[in-house]
Amino acid sequence: PRPSAPRVRPRPFTGLLAVFLKELVHVRRERSTLFFLFVIPVLQTVLFGYAIRTEVEHVPTVLFDLDGRTSAQELVEALENTRVLDVTERVHDQESFERALRSGRAKVGVRIPAEYSDELLAGHSASVQVLVDGSDSNLATQTLQATKLLTLTRSLELAPGGATQLAIDARTRLLFNPDLDSAHFFVPGLVAIILQLVTLFLTAFTLARERESGTLEQLFVTPVGRGGLMFGKLVPYALLGAIEAVLVYSVMVFLFGVPIRGDLGLLFALTGLFVSCGLALGLFVSTLAKSQLQAMQFAFVIMLPSVLLSGFLFPRAQMPVPIRALSYCLPVTYFVEILRGIVLRGADALDLSGSIFGLTACALALILISLLRFKKQLD
């Protein structure tokens, strides 16, 4: 037999250029990777750079002016000139005043009593009631400081000469979270983020994994109806989402001590609506992604704005108007408002009608778009 030729070991970097060129061609063909690598980070940097602001300005304020005379109007103008408070609503009865605060439309309530001008004319200390939503401890603290500074400045203007008492007595009171416990603000918002994260990833990754393994295409050719296939895929994850909701609510109440002040039935009904949103969003991502890697990329693009623009971390009132308008396209924006309204403020369906309508619209749009795209893939 002929002796075999000795094996020649390749040098450590033999073929480096060939493999390098091959990978460049592969990356060039994967346009979605280039898009997520270069375009998305730039857009997110610009978007969040404008959106994220920690200073407190233009806090929505409801005014209940029982006096209505010149002195009261001057006080309101002084409040607005601080740029911290912005009178967005004027009411004429106590019920509307309380509902504006309970619904979250206003974070500060200013009530000027009918005898305000008379007390100033008589040289007495005129009291003004200032109610501050304490849910957001940072916003509440800065608002209280601005209000106290304003009343002190205004008192010195009205009684500059060695007065023994302040001309204006701002009687401030914190609502809904008098101890300014930050957990009361962050935990309900965190629940919303977790529920969206779980439902989105469950649906998107499971279907993407089945598409990669080929089992999803096998289901397409089986004698199963479209509705049976779609809802058979979604209903188990809806049940898992419901169990997840019960778990995170239990942790919120029993571990962090955040009481649920509102109606439990309303809370769970709207939670079910939001879980449907998350499942539909995951189904939509699964129709776009061809692999689990792409599903992760799409999910990341959705989750980062959901965290930063929904009001979970930063007040939406401080965001520029175009970015605030963009936040209305996120279902979690409405659910964060709903959770904080029901859990912290004891709000009812009428108080949260705007957020409920927005969440319902998002759910219907997402479910319709996702089902249409899924049916197109079946066809």
XYZ file of C-alpha atoms in Angstrom:
379
model
C 0.000 0.000 0.000
C 1.043 3.520 -0.817
C 2.095 5.504 2.258
C -0.341 8.289 3.150
C 0.830 11.850 2.694
C 1.698 13.596 5.905
C -1.019 16.003 7.146
C 0.005 19.607 6.960
C -1.311 21.719 9.778
C -2.569 25.124 8.627
C -1.032 28.182 10.126
C -3.086 29.817 12.896
C -4.326 32.723 10.724
C -4.602 30.937 7.417
C -7.833 31.903 5.648
C -8.516 34.888 7.884
C -9.113 37.232 4.969
C -11.463 34.785 3.237
C -13.590 34.271 6.347
C -13.567 38.021 7.024
C -14.836 38.794 3.515
C -17.462 36.051 3.783
C -18.809 37.533 7.027
C -18.905 41.016 5.504
C -21.015 39.688 2.630
C -23.288 37.908 5.110
C -23.761 41.060 7.204
C -24.449 43.112 4.076
C -27.213 40.710 3.100
C -28.737 40.840 6.586
C -30.207 44.302 6.234
C -32.325 43.957 9.361
C -29.150 43.514 11.414
C -27.654 46.676 9.924
C -30.900 48.506 10.634
C -30.943 47.471 14.298
C -27.208 48.127 14.613
C -26.995 51.657 13.208
C -30.431 53.244 12.709
C -32.321 52.212 15.862
C -29.625 53.319 18.392
C -29.352 56.760 16.767
C -33.132 57.226 16.732
C -33.452 56.122 20.342
C -30.626 58.391 21.486
C -32.232 61.417 19.845
C -35.724 60.488 21.028
C -34.885 59.775 24.653
C -32.400 62.639 24.848
C -35.286 65.041 24.265
C -37.861 63.057 26.236
C -36.074 62.394 29.534
C -36.129 65.412 31.811
C -35.746 65.300 35.573
C -36.639 68.918 36.351
C -40.229 69.524 37.454
C -42.104 72.121 35.402
C -45.688 72.791 34.336
C -47.265 70.419 36.837
C -50.977 70.144 35.906
C -52.990 72.006 38.555
C -56.714 72.273 39.221
C -58.002 75.564 40.660
C -61.091 75.956 42.834
C -61.413 79.710 43.338
C -64.267 80.602 45.692
C -63.130 84.222 45.969
C -62.748 85.334 42.374
C -61.554 88.843 43.205
C -58.389 90.660 42.221
C -56.271 89.370 45.118
C -57.118 85.768 44.267
C -56.363 86.313 40.587
C -52.989 87.833 41.459
C -52.172 84.754 43.546
C -53.065 82.460 40.632
C -50.856 84.481 38.285
C -48.008 84.248 40.777
C -48.471 80.472 40.955
C -48.239 80.133 37.190
C -45.242 82.477 36.966
C -43.199 79.999 38.990
C -43.279 77.683 35.915
C -43.648 74.791 38.341
C -47.448 74.861 38.402
C -49.676 75.143 35.351
C -53.407 75.696 35.918
C -54.932 73.310 33.391
C -58.420 73.087 34.878
C -60.764 75.440 36.749
C -63.708 73.955 38.627
C -66.644 75.414 40.524
C -67.625 72.666 42.961
C -65.895 70.411 45.467
C -66.831 67.165 43.690
C -65.150 68.243 40.433
C -62.142 69.435 42.431
C -61.692 66.056 44.110
C -62.358 64.099 40.903
C -59.664 66.011 39.004
C -57.118 64.919 41.616
C -58.442 61.377 41.943
C -58.420 60.807 38.186
C -54.830 62.032 37.845
C -55.678 64.839 35.420
C -54.228 67.231 38.000
C -51.285 66.567 40.313
C -51.901 69.674 42.443
C -55.135 71.209 43.667
C -55.350 74.841 44.850
C -58.467 75.909 46.752
C -58.872 79.630 47.488
C -61.590 80.223 50.119
C -64.318 82.835 49.680
C -62.946 85.017 52.501
C -59.387 85.181 51.059
C -59.518 88.855 49.961
C -61.374 89.921 53.118
C -58.690 88.389 55.328
C -55.943 90.221 53.419
C -57.786 93.553 53.657
C -58.268 93.064 57.393
C -54.544 92.423 57.839
C -55.053 88.824 58.858
C -53.323 85.728 57.541
C -55.300 84.423 54.551
C -55.251 80.644 54.204
C -55.002 78.772 50.897
C -55.405 75.011 50.637
C -52.855 73.214 48.457
C -53.364 69.500 47.869
C -50.465 67.623 46.268
C -50.580 64.150 44.767
C -47.887 62.324 46.735
C -47.742 59.300 44.420
C -44.562 60.595 42.774
C -42.339 61.537 45.712
C -39.895 63.566 43.577
C -42.620 65.628 41.937
C -44.438 66.124 45.233
C -41.302 67.269 47.071
C -40.346 69.848 44.455
C -43.930 71.081 44.182
C -44.180 71.580 47.941
C -40.910 73.503 47.992
C -42.027 75.763 45.125
C -45.389 76.413 46.801
C -43.831 77.336 50.155
C -41.309 79.630 48.473
C -44.054 81.341 46.496
C -46.295 81.964 49.504
C -43.342 83.334 51.457
C -42.390 85.694 48.624
C -45.988 86.768 48.110
C -46.451 87.376 51.837
C -43.384 89.633 51.923
C -44.786 91.594 48.982
C -48.143 92.077 50.700
C -46.756 92.841 54.173
C -43.140 94.024 53.778
C -42.775 95.857 57.061
C -41.982 93.602 59.998
C -45.248 91.670 60.121
C -45.498 89.119 62.899
C -47.288 86.588 60.703
C -47.292 85.640 57.038
C -49.976 87.293 54.915
C -50.660 83.993 53.115
C -50.852 80.703 54.971
C -50.455 77.833 52.475
C -51.993 74.783 54.114
C -50.410 71.970 52.138
C -51.439 68.345 52.372
C -50.115 65.254 50.635
C -52.705 62.915 49.137
C -52.603 59.182 48.388
C -49.030 58.720 49.670
C -48.519 60.981 52.701
C -45.264 59.268 53.708
C -43.771 59.825 50.215
C -42.873 56.149 49.982
C -41.258 55.694 46.559
C -42.477 52.084 46.355
C -46.053 53.325 46.120
C -45.131 55.140 42.914
C -42.737 52.708 41.244
C -44.210 49.300 42.072
C -47.599 49.727 40.288
C -45.773 51.020 37.199
C -43.307 48.155 37.447
C -46.224 45.702 37.462
C -47.396 47.125 34.128
C -43.921 46.838 32.597
C -43.492 43.244 33.837
C -46.870 42.134 32.477
C -46.113 43.553 29.045
C -42.625 42.051 29.066
C -43.873 38.571 30.003
C -46.785 38.442 27.541
C -44.774 39.954 24.692
C -41.844 37.562 25.101
C -44.028 34.501 25.665
C -45.872 34.885 22.378
C -43.104 36.312 20.191
C -40.334 33.909 21.211
C -42.477 30.788 21.213
C -43.757 31.330 17.678
C -40.320 32.401 16.439
C -38.793 29.243 17.920
C -41.435 27.094 16.244
C -40.786 28.830 12.937
C -37.052 28.122 13.240
C -37.642 24.449 14.045
C -40.228 24.065 11.252
C -43.109 22.945 13.484
C -45.129 26.101 12.765
C -45.115 25.399 9.011
C -46.268 21.855 9.750
C -49.241 23.270 11.638
C -50.095 25.450 8.643
C -50.713 22.370 6.476
C -52.722 20.437 9.082
C -56.561 20.391 8.875
C -56.921 23.016 11.607
C -59.053 26.121 11.146
C -57.491 29.556 11.220
C -59.346 30.569 14.345
C -58.518 27.310 16.074
C -54.847 27.687 15.270
C -54.559 31.319 16.308
C -56.601 31.200 19.490
C -55.273 27.769 20.380
C -51.841 29.399 20.392
C -52.884 32.488 22.368
C -55.295 31.196 25.028
C -52.687 29.196 27.028
C -50.485 32.275 27.220
C -53.478 34.360 28.258
C -54.007 31.986 31.192
C -50.315 32.210 32.077
C -50.557 35.999 31.902
C -53.525 35.950 34.291
C -51.577 33.820 36.769
C -48.598 36.179 36.423
C -50.866 39.149 37.178
C -52.143 37.544 40.379
C -48.569 36.800 41.458
C -47.213 40.311 40.882
C -50.247 41.926 42.540
C -49.732 39.675 45.559
C -46.064 40.677 45.771
C -47.041 44.346 45.441
C -49.546 44.160 48.296
C -47.935 41.733 50.743
C -44.232 42.376 50.208
C -44.106 46.097 49.380
C -47.196 47.065 51.382
C -48.924 48.931 48.535
C -52.668 48.700 49.237
C -55.228 48.473 46.433
C -57.675 51.282 47.234
C -59.946 50.852 44.217
C -62.296 48.203 42.865
C -60.612 44.790 42.437
C -63.111 43.720 39.772
C -62.313 46.758 37.641
C -58.585 46.205 38.181
C -58.634 42.585 36.983
C -60.960 43.336 34.066
C -58.583 46.015 32.760
C -55.608 43.760 33.481
C -57.178 41.148 31.199
C -57.538 43.786 28.500
C -53.887 44.760 28.867
C -52.744 41.114 28.782
C -54.640 40.778 25.486
C -52.678 43.782 24.227
C -49.389 42.165 25.175
C -50.294 38.867 23.495
C -51.388 40.649 20.324
C -48.150 42.629 20.351
C -46.165 39.408 20.684
C -48.132 37.845 17.821
C -47.387 40.907 15.682
C -43.658 40.641 16.460
C -43.730 36.948 15.569
C -45.130 37.776 12.117
C -42.206 40.176 11.519
C -39.358 38.106 12.972
C -37.894 35.161 11.088
C -35.764 33.999 14.012
C -35.532 34.282 17.779
C -32.712 36.819 17.383
C -34.928 39.097 15.317
C -37.777 38.600 17.778
C -35.466 39.760 20.581
C -34.438 42.803 18.554
C -38.033 43.795 17.837
C -39.009 43.216 21.469
C -36.131 45.448 22.602
C -37.302 48.216 20.260
C -40.775 48.011 21.825
C -39.775 47.645 25.474
C -37.296 50.527 25.753
C -39.836 53.212 24.749
C -42.399 51.474 26.955
C -40.130 51.929 29.972
C -38.968 55.484 29.269
C -41.998 57.138 27.637
C -44.922 55.576 29.489
C -44.592 57.668 32.641
C -43.198 54.731 34.592
C -39.941 56.547 35.428
C -40.329 60.118 34.176
C -43.449 62.347 34.287
C -44.984 62.591 30.842
C -46.065 66.176 31.510
C -42.402 67.228 31.331
C -41.869 65.705 27.873
C -42.001 67.755 24.647
C -45.399 67.695 22.949
C -44.387 65.522 19.931
C -42.817 62.876 22.179
C -45.778 62.992 24.555
C -48.043 62.403 21.546
C -45.896 59.398 20.600
C -46.369 57.934 24.078
C -50.113 57.648 23.418
C -49.330 54.897 20.898
C -48.016 52.659 23.712
C -50.613 50.505 25.504
C -48.511 50.475 28.680
C -48.913 54.278 28.937
C -52.630 53.877 29.587
C -52.186 50.875 31.865
C -49.653 52.677 34.074
C -52.216 55.459 34.555
C -54.956 52.902 35.243
C -52.870 50.999 37.790
C -51.793 54.087 39.693
C -55.324 55.437 39.572
C -56.996 52.307 40.956
C -54.226 51.187 43.320
C -53.109 54.532 44.758
C -55.990 56.962 44.313
C -59.004 54.640 44.441
C -60.200 55.938 41.072
C -63.318 54.489 39.424
C -64.131 53.831 35.767
C -65.411 57.384 35.249
C -62.196 58.863 36.611
C -60.153 56.677 34.248
C -62.448 56.873 31.232
C -59.772 58.449 29.010
C -57.156 55.802 29.827
C -59.688 52.980 29.479
C -60.744 54.256 26.063
C -57.105 54.555 24.950
C -56.217 51.051 26.162
C -59.310 49.594 24.461
C -58.423 51.313 21.178
C -54.854 49.992 21.364
C -56.082 46.475 22.120
C -58.546 46.418 19.205
C -55.985 47.845 16.759
C -53.230 45.435 17.824
C -55.479 42.374 17.799
C -56.868 43.256 14.354
C -53.458 43.960 12.789
C -51.860 40.877 14.350
C -54.641 38.536 13.272
C -54.659 39.913 9.722
C -50.902 39.431 9.382
C -51.110 35.951 10.895
C -53.887 34.986 8.465
C -51.810 36.301 5.572
C -49.004 33.947 6.568
C -51.486 31.102 6.716
C -52.663 31.928 3.208
